PDB file of C-alpha atoms in Angstrom:
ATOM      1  CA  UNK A   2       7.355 -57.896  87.485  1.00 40.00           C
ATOM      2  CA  UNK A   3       9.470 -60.869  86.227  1.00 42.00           C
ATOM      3  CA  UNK A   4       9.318 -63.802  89.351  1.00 47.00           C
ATOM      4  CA  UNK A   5      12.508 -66.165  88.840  1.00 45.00           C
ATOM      5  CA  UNK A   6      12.217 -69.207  90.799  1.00 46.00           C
ATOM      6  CA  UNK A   7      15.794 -70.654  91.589  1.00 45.00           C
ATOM      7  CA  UNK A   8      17.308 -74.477  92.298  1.00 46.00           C
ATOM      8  CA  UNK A   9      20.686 -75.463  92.715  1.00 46.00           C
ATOM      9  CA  UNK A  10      21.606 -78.594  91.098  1.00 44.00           C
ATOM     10  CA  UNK A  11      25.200 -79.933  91.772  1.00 46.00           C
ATOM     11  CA  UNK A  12      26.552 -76.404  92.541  1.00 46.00           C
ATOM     12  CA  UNK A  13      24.907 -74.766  89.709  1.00 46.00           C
ATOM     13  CA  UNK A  14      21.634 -72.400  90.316  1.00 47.00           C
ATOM     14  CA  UNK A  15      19.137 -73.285  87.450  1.00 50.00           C
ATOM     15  CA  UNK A  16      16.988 -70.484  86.406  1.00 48.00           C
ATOM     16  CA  UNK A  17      13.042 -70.616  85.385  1.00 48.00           C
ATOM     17  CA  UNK A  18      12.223 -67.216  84.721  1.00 47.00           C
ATOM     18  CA  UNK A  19       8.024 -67.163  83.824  1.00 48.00           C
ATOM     19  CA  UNK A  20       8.582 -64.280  81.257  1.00 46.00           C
ATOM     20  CA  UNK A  21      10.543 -66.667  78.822  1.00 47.00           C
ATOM     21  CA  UNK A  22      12.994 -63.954  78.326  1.00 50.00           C
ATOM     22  CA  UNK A  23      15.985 -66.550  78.438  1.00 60.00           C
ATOM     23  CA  UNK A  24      14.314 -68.716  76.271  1.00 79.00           C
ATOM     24  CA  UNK A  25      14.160 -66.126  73.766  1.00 83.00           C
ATOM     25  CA  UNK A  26      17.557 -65.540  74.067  1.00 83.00           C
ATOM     26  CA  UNK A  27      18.670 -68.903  73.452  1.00 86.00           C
ATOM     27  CA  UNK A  28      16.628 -69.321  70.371  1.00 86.00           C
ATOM     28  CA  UNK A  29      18.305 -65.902  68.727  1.00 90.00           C
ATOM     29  CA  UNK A  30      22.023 -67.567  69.559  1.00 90.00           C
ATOM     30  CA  UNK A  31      20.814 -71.132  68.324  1.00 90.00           C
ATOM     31  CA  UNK A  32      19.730 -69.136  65.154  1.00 90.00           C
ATOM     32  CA  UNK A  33      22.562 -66.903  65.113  1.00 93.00           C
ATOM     33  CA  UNK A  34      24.816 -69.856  64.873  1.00 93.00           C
ATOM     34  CA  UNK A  35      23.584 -71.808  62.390  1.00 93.00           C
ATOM     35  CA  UNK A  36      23.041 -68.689  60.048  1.00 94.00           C
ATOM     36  CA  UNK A  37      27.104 -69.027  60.561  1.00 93.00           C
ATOM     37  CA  UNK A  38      27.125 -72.602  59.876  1.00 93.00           C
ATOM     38  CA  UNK A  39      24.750 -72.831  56.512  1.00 95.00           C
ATOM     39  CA  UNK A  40      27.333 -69.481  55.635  1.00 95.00           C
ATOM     40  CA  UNK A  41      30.402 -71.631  55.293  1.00 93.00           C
ATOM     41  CA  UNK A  42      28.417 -74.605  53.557  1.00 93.00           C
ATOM     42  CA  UNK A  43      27.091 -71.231  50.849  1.00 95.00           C
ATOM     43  CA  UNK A  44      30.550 -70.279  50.882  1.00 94.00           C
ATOM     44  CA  UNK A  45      31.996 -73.405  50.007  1.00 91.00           C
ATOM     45  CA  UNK A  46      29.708 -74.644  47.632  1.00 93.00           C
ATOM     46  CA  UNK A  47      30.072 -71.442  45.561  1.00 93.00           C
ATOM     47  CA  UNK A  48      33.843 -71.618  45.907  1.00 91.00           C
ATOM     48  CA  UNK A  49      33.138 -75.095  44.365  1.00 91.00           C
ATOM     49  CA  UNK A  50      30.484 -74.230  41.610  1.00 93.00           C
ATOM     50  CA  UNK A  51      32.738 -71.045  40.588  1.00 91.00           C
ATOM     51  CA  UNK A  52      35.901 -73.185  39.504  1.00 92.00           C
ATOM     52  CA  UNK A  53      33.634 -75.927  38.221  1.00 92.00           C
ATOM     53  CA  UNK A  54      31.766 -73.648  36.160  1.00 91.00           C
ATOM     54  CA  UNK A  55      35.287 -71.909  34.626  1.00 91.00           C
ATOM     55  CA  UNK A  56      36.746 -74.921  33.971  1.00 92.00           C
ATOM     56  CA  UNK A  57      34.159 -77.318  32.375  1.00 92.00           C
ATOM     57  CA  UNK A  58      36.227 -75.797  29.136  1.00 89.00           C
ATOM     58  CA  UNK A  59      39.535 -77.507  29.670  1.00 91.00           C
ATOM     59  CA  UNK A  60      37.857 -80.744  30.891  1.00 91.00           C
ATOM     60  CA  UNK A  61      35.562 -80.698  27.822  1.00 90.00           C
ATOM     61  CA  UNK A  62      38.224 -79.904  25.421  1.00 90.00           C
ATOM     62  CA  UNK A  63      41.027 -82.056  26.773  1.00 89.00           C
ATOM     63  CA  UNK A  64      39.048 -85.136  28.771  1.00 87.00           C
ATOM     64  CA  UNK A  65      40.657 -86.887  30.925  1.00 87.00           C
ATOM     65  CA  UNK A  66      43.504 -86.264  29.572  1.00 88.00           C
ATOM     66  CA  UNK A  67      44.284 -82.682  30.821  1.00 91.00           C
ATOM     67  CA  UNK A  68      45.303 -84.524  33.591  1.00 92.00           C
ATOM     68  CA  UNK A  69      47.320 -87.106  32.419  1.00 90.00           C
ATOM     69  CA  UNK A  70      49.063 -84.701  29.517  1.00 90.00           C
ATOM     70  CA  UNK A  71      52.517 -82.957  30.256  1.00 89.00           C
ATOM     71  CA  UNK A  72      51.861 -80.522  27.394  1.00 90.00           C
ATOM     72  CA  UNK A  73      51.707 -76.636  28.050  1.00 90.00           C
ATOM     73  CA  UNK A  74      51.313 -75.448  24.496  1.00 86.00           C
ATOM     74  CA  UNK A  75      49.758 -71.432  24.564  1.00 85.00           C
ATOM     75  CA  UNK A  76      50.415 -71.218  20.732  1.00 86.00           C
ATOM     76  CA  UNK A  77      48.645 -74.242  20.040  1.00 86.00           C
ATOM     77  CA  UNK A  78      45.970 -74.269  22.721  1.00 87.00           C
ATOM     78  CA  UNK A  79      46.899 -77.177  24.214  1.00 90.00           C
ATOM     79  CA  UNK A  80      47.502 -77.679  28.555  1.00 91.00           C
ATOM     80  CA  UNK A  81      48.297 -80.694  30.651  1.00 90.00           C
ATOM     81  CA  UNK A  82      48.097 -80.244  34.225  1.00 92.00           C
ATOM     82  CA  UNK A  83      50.569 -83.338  35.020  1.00 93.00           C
ATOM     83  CA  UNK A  84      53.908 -81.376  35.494  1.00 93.00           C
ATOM     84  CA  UNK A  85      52.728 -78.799  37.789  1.00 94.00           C
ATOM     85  CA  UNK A  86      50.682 -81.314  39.528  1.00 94.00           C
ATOM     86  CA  UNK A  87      54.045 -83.670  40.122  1.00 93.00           C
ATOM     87  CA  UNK A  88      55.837 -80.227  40.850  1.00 92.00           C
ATOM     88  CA  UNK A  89      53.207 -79.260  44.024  1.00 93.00           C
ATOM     89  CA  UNK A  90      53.209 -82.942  45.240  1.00 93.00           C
ATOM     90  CA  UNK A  91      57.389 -83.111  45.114  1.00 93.00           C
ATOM     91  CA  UNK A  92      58.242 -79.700  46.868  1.00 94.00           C
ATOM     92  CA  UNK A  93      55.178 -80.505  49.485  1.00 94.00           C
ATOM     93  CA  UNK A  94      56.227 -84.007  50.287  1.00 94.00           C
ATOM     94  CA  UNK A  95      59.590 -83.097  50.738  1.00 95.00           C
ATOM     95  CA  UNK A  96      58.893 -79.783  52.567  1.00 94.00           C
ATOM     96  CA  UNK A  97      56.936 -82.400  55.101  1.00 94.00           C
ATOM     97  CA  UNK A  98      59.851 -84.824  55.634  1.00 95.00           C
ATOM     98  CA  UNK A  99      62.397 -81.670  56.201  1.00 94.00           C
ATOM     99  CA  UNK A 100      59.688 -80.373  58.522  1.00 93.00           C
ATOM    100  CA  UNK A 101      58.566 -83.555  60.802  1.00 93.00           C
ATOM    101  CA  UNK A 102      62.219 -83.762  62.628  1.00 92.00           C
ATOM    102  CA  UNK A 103      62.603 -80.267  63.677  1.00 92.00           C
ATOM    103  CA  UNK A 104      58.622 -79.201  64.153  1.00 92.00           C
ATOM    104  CA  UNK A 105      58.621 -82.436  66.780  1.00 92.00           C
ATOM    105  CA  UNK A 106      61.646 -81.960  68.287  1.00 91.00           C
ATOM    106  CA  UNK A 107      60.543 -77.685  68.692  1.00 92.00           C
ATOM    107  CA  UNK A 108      56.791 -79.436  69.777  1.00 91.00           C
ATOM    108  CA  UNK A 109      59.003 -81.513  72.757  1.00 90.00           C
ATOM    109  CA  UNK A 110      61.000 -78.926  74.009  1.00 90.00           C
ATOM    110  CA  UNK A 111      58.092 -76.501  74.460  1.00 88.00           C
ATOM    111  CA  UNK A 112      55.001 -78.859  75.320  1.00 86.00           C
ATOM    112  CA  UNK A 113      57.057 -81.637  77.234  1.00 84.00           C
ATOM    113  CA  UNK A 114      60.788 -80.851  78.633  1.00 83.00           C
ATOM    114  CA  UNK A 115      60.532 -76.693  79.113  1.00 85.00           C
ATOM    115  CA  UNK A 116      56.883 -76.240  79.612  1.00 82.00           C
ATOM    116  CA  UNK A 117      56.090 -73.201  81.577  1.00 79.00           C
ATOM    117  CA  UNK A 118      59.948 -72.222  81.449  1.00 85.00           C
ATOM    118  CA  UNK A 119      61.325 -68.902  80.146  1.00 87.00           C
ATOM    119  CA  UNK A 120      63.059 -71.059  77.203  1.00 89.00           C
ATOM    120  CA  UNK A 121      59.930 -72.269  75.959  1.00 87.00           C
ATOM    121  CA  UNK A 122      58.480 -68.853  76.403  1.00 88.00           C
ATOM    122  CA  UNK A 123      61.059 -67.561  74.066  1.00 90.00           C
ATOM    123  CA  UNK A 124      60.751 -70.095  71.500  1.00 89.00           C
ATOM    124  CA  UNK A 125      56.961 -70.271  71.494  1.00 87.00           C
ATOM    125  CA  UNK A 126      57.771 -66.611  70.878  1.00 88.00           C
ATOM    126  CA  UNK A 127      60.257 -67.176  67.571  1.00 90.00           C
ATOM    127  CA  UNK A 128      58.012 -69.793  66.215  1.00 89.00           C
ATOM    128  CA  UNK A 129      54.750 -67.480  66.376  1.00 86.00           C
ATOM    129  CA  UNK A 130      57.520 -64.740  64.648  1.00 88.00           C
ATOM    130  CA  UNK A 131      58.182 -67.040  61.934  1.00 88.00           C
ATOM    131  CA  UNK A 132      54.599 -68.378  61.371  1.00 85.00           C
ATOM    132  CA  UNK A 133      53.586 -64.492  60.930  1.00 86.00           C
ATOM    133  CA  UNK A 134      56.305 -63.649  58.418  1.00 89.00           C
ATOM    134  CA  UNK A 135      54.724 -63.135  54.547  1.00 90.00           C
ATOM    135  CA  UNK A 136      55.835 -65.976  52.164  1.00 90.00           C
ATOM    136  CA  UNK A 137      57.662 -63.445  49.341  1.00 91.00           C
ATOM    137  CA  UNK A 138      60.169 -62.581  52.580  1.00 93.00           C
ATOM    138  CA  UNK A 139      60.665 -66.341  52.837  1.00 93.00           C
ATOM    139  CA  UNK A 140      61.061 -65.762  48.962  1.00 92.00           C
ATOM    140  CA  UNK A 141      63.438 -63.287  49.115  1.00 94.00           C
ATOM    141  CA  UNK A 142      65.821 -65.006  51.714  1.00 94.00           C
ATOM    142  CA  UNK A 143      65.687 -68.291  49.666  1.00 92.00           C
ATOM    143  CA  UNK A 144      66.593 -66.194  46.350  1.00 93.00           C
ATOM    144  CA  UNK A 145      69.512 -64.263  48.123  1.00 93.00           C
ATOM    145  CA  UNK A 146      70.672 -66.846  50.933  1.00 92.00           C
ATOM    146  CA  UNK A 147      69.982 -70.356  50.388  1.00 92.00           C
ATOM    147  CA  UNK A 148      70.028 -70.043  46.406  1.00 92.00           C
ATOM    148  CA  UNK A 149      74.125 -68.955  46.360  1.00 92.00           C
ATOM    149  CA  UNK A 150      74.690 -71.969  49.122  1.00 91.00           C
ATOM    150  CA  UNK A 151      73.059 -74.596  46.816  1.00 90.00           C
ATOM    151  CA  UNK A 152      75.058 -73.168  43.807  1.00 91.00           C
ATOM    152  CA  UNK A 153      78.843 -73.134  45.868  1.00 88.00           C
ATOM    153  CA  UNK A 154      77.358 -76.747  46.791  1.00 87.00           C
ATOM    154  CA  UNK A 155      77.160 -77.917  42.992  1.00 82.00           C
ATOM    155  CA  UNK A 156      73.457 -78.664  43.495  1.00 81.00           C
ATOM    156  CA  UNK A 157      72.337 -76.535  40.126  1.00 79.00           C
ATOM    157  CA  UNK A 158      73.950 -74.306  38.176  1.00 80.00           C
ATOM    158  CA  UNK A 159      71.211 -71.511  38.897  1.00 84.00           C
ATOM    159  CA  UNK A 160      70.370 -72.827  42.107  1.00 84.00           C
ATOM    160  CA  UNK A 161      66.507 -73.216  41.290  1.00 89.00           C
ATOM    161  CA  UNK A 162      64.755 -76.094  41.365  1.00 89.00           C
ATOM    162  CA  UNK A 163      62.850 -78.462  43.652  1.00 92.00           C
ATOM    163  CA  UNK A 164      65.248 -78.499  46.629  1.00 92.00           C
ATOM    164  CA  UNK A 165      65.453 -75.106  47.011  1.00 93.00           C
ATOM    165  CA  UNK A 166      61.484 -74.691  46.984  1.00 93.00           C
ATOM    166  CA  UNK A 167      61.112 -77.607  49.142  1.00 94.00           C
ATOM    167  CA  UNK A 168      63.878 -76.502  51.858  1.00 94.00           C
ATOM    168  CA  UNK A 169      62.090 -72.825  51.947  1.00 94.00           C
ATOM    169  CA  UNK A 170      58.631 -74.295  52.417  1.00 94.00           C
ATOM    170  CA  UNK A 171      60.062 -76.549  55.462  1.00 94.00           C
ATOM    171  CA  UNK A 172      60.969 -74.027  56.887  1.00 93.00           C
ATOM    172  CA  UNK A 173      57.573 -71.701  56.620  1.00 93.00           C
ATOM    173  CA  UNK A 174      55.477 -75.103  57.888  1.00 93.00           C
ATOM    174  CA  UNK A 175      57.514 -75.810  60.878  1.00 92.00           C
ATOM    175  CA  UNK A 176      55.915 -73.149  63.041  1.00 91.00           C
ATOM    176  CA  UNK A 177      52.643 -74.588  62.046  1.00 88.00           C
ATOM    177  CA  UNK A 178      53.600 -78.138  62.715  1.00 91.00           C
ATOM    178  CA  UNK A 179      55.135 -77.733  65.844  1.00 91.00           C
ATOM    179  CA  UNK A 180      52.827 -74.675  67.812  1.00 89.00           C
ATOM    180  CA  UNK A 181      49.636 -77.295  67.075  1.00 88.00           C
ATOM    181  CA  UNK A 182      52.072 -80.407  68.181  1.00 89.00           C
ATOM    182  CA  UNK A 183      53.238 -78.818  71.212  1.00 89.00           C
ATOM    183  CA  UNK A 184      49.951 -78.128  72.253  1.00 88.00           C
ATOM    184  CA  UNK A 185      48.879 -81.395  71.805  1.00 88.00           C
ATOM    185  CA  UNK A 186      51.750 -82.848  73.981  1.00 89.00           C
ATOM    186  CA  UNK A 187      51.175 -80.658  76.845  1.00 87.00           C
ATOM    187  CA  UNK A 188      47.183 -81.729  76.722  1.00 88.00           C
ATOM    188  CA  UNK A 189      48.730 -85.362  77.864  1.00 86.00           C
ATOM    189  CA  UNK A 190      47.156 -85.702  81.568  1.00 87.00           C
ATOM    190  CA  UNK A 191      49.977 -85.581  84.010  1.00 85.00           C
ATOM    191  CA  UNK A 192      48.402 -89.067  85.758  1.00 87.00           C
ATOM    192  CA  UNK A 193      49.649 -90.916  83.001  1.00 86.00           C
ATOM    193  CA  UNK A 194      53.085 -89.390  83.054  1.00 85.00           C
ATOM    194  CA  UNK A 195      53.312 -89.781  86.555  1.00 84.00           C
ATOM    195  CA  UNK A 196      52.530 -92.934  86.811  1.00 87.00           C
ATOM    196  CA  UNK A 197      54.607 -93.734  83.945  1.00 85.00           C
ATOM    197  CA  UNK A 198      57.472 -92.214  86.175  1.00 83.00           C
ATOM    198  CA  UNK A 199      56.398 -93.940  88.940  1.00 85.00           C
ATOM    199  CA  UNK A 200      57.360 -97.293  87.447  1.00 83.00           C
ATOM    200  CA  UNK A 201      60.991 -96.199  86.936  1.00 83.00           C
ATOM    201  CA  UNK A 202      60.284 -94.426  83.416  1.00 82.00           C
ATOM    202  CA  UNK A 203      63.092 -92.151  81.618  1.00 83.00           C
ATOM    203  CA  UNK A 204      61.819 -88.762  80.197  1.00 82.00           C
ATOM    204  CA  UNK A 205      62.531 -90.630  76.610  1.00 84.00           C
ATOM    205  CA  UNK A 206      60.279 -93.882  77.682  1.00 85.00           C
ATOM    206  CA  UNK A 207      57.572 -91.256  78.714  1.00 85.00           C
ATOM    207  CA  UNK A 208      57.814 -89.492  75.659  1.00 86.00           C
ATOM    208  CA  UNK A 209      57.741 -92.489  73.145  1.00 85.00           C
ATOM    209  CA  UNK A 210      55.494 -94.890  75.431  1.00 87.00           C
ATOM    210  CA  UNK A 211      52.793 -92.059  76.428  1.00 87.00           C
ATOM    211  CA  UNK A 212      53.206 -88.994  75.159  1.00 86.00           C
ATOM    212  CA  UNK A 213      53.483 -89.301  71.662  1.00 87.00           C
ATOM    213  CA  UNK A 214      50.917 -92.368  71.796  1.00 87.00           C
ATOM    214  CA  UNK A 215      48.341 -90.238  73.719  1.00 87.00           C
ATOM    215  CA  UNK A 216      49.060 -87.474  71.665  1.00 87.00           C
ATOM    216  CA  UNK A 217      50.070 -89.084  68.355  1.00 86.00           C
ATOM    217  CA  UNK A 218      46.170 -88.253  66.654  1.00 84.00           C
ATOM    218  CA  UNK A 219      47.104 -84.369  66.865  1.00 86.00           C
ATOM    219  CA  UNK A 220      50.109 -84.438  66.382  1.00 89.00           C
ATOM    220  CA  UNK A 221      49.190 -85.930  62.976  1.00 89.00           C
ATOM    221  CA  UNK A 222      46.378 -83.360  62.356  1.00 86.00           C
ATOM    222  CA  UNK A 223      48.923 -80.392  62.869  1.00 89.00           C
ATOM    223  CA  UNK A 224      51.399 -82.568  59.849  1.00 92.00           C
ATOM    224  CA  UNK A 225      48.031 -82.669  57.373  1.00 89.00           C
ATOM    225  CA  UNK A 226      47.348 -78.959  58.291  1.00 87.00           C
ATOM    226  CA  UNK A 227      50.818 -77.784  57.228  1.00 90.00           C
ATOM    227  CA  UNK A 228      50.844 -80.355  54.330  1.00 92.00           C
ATOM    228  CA  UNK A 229      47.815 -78.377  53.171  1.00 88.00           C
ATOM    229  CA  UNK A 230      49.865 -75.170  54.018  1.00 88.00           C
ATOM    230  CA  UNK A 231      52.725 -76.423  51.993  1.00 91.00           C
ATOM    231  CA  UNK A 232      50.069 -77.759  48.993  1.00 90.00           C
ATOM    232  CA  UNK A 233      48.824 -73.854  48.461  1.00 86.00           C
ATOM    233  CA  UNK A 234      51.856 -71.985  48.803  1.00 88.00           C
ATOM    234  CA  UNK A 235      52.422 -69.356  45.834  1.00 86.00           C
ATOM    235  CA  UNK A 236      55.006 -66.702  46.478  1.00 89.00           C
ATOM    236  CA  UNK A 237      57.766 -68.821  47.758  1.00 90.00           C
ATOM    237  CA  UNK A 238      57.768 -71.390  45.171  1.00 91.00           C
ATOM    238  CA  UNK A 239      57.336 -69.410  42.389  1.00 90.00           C
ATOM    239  CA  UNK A 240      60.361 -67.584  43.325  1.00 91.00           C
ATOM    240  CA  UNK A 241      62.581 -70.583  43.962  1.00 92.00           C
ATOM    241  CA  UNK A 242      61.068 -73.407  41.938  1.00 91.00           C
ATOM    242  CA  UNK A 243      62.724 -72.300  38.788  1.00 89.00           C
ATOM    243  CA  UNK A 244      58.936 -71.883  36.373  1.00 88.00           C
ATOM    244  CA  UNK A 245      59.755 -74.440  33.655  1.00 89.00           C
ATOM    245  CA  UNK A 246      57.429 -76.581  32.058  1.00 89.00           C
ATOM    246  CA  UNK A 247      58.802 -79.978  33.058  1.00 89.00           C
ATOM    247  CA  UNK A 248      58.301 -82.704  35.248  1.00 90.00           C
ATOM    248  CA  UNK A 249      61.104 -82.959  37.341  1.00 89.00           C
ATOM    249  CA  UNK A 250      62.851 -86.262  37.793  1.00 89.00           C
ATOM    250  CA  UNK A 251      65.704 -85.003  40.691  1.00 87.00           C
ATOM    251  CA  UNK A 252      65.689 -83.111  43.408  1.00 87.00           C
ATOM    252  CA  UNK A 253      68.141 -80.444  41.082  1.00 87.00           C
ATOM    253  CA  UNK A 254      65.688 -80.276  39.004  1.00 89.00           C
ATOM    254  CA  UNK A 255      63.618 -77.117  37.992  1.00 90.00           C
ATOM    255  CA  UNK A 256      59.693 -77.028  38.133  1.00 90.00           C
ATOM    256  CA  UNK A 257      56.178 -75.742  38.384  1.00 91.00           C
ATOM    257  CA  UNK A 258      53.680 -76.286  40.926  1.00 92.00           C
ATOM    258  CA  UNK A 259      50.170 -75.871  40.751  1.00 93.00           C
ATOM    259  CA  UNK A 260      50.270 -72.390  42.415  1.00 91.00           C
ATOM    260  CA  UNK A 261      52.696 -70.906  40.980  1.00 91.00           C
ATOM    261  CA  UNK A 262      51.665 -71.719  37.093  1.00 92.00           C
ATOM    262  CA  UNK A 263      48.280 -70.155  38.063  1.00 92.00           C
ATOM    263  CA  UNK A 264      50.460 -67.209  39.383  1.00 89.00           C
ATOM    264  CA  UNK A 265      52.672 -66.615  36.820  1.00 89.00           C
ATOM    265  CA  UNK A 266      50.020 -67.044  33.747  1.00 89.00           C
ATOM    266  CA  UNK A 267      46.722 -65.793  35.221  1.00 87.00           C
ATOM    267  CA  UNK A 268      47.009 -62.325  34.316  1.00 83.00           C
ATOM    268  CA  UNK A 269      47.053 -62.514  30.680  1.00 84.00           C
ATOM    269  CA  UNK A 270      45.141 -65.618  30.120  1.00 80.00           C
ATOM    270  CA  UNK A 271      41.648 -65.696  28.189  1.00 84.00           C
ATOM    271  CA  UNK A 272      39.322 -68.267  26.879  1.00 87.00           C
ATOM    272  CA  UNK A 273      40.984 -72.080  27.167  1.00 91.00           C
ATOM    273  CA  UNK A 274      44.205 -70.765  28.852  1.00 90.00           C
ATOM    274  CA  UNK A 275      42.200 -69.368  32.007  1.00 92.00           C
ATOM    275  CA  UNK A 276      39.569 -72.461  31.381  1.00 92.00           C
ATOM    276  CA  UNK A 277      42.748 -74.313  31.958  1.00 93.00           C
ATOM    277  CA  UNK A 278      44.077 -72.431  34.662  1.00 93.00           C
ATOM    278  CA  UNK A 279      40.779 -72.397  36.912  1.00 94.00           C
ATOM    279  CA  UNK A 280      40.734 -76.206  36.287  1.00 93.00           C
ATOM    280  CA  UNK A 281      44.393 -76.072  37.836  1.00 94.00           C
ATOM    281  CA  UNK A 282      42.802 -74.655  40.642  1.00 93.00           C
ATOM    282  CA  UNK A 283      39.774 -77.167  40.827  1.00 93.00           C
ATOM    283  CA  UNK A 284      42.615 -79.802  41.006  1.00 93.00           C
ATOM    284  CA  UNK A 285      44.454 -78.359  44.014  1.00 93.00           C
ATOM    285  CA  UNK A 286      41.475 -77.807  45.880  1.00 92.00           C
ATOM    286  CA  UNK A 287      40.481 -81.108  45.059  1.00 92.00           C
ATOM    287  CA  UNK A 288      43.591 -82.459  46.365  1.00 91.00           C
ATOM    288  CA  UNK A 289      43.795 -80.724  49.338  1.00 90.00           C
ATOM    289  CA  UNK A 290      40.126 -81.878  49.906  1.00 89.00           C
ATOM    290  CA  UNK A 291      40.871 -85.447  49.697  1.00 88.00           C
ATOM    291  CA  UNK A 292      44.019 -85.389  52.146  1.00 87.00           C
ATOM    292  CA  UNK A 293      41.912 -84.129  54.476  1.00 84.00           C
ATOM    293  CA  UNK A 294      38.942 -86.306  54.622  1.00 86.00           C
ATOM    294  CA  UNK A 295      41.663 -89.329  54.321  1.00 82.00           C
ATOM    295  CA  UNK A 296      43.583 -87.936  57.238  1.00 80.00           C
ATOM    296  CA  UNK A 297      39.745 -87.568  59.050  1.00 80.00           C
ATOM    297  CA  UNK A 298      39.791 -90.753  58.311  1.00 79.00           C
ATOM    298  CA  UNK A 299      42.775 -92.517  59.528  1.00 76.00           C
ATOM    299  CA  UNK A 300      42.412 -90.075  63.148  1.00 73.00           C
ATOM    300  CA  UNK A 301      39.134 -91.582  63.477  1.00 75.00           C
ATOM    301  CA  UNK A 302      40.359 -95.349  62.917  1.00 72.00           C
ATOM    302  CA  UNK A 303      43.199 -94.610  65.356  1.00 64.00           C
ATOM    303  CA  UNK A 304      40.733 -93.243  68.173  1.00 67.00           C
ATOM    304  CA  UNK A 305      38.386 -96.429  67.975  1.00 65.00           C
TER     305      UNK A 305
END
């Protein structure tokens, strides 16, 4: 018969059970989770070793250089990844400044001047719609909607290009952006607000002098986690970007990103092309990798 010998401490009633059945327990979930933990470092590490190992071709063959080169030759067997590198960086920088003014000012309305309203239901609603909706239908409604606007507005003649891609993929990282940011804002202890108010605070002093300071670390992960959205986005951009082998010097301009040159040209690439193209890939993921330990970084100097 299992004896359990019981003592509250602060509220709480501590268990000792002699059998050590609890204790067993514990151990299995301790193990359990880091079985979980040392599967995502496996997982990584063989994401890692499998594009290293496909592309030590490209980086043998071209150096350095593969980087640096704006070539895309398939006759001759000779790739730069520099245009489509340019390409991924222009559309996702831009898709982030399109994004930051609406995402925050969605991120306010729901986490700071309609929380726990209808409204804010509604829109929290809409904003989880759009954050669900497949990137090709974002595709699609670029190509048939925005793409005719741009032309009537003498942007392009085709309406492709970098503007196009970059508007589209504002729009697909603003629920991202501003669900994370509005969650952030509402986390913002109502002491500090209050006594913020109490002082003779507007809502728009609370918001710039406490809430956004108090929440201003998250806020800024949500921005690096739909910049890394934006960074790996395929369908939408290969659809809009206009798939030309150029580096392109205006926002009129058509493009390749990263993505969607591994998109368009994986399917019937062999030996250097797909060395090439998996080393395309290494790049991005390196890329997205090093935004996100730099934005680690600055979080963590901003919290000392």
């Amino acid at each position: 018969m299992l004896h359990v010998k019981t003592k509250k401490l602060s509220g709480f009633t501590k268990a000792s059970p002699r059998g050590g059945g609890e204790g067993l327990k514990d151990k299995i979930f301790k193990a359990i989770l880091f079985v979980a933990a040392c599967f995502i470092i496996i997982l990584t590490a063989g994401i890692i070793y499998g594009l290293v190992s496909k592309s030590i071709g490209a980086f043998s063959e071209f150096g350095f250089g593969f980087i640096t080169s704006t070539e895309w030759d398939s006759r001759n067997d000779v790739y730069g990844a520099l245009p489509f590198i340019v390409g991924t960086m222009m559309t996702s920088i831009l898709a982030l400044l399109f994004c930051i003014p609406f995402s925050l000012s969605v991120a306010l309305f729901n986490g700071e001047y309609f929380r726990n309203k209808k409204i804010s239901t509604i829109v929290s609603s809409v904003v989880d719609l759009l954050a669900g909706i497949p990137s090709i239908v974002y595709g699609l409604w670029g190509f048939y909607t925005l793409r005719p606007i741009l032309i009537d507005m003498g942007v392009s003649d085709q309406g492709f290009g970098v503007l196009l891609a970059s508007i589209v993929l504002a729009i697909m990282i603003i629920p991202y952006a501003s669900s994370l940011s509005a969650e952030f804002i509402a986390m913002v202890p109502n002491e500090l607000k209050e006594g913020a108010y109490s002082l003779g605070a507007t809502n728009l002093e609370v918001i710039t002098s406490v809430n956004l300071p108090v929440a201003g670390s998250g806020i800024f992960a949500s921005y690096v986690l739909a910049f890394g959205r934006a960074l790996g986005e395929t369908m939408a951009v290969t659809m809009l970007i206009g798939n030309t082998i150029n580096i392109p010097m205006a926002l009129s301009d058509t493009g390749n990103s990263m993505a969607s040159i591994i998109a368009n040209q994986f399917g019937e690439a062999s030996g250097l092309k797909l060395s090439s193209l998996m080393a395309i890939g290494l790049l991005l993921f390196l890329i997205t990798a090093c935004i996100n330990f730099v934005a680690k970084y600055i979080m963590k100097m901003v919290n000392k």
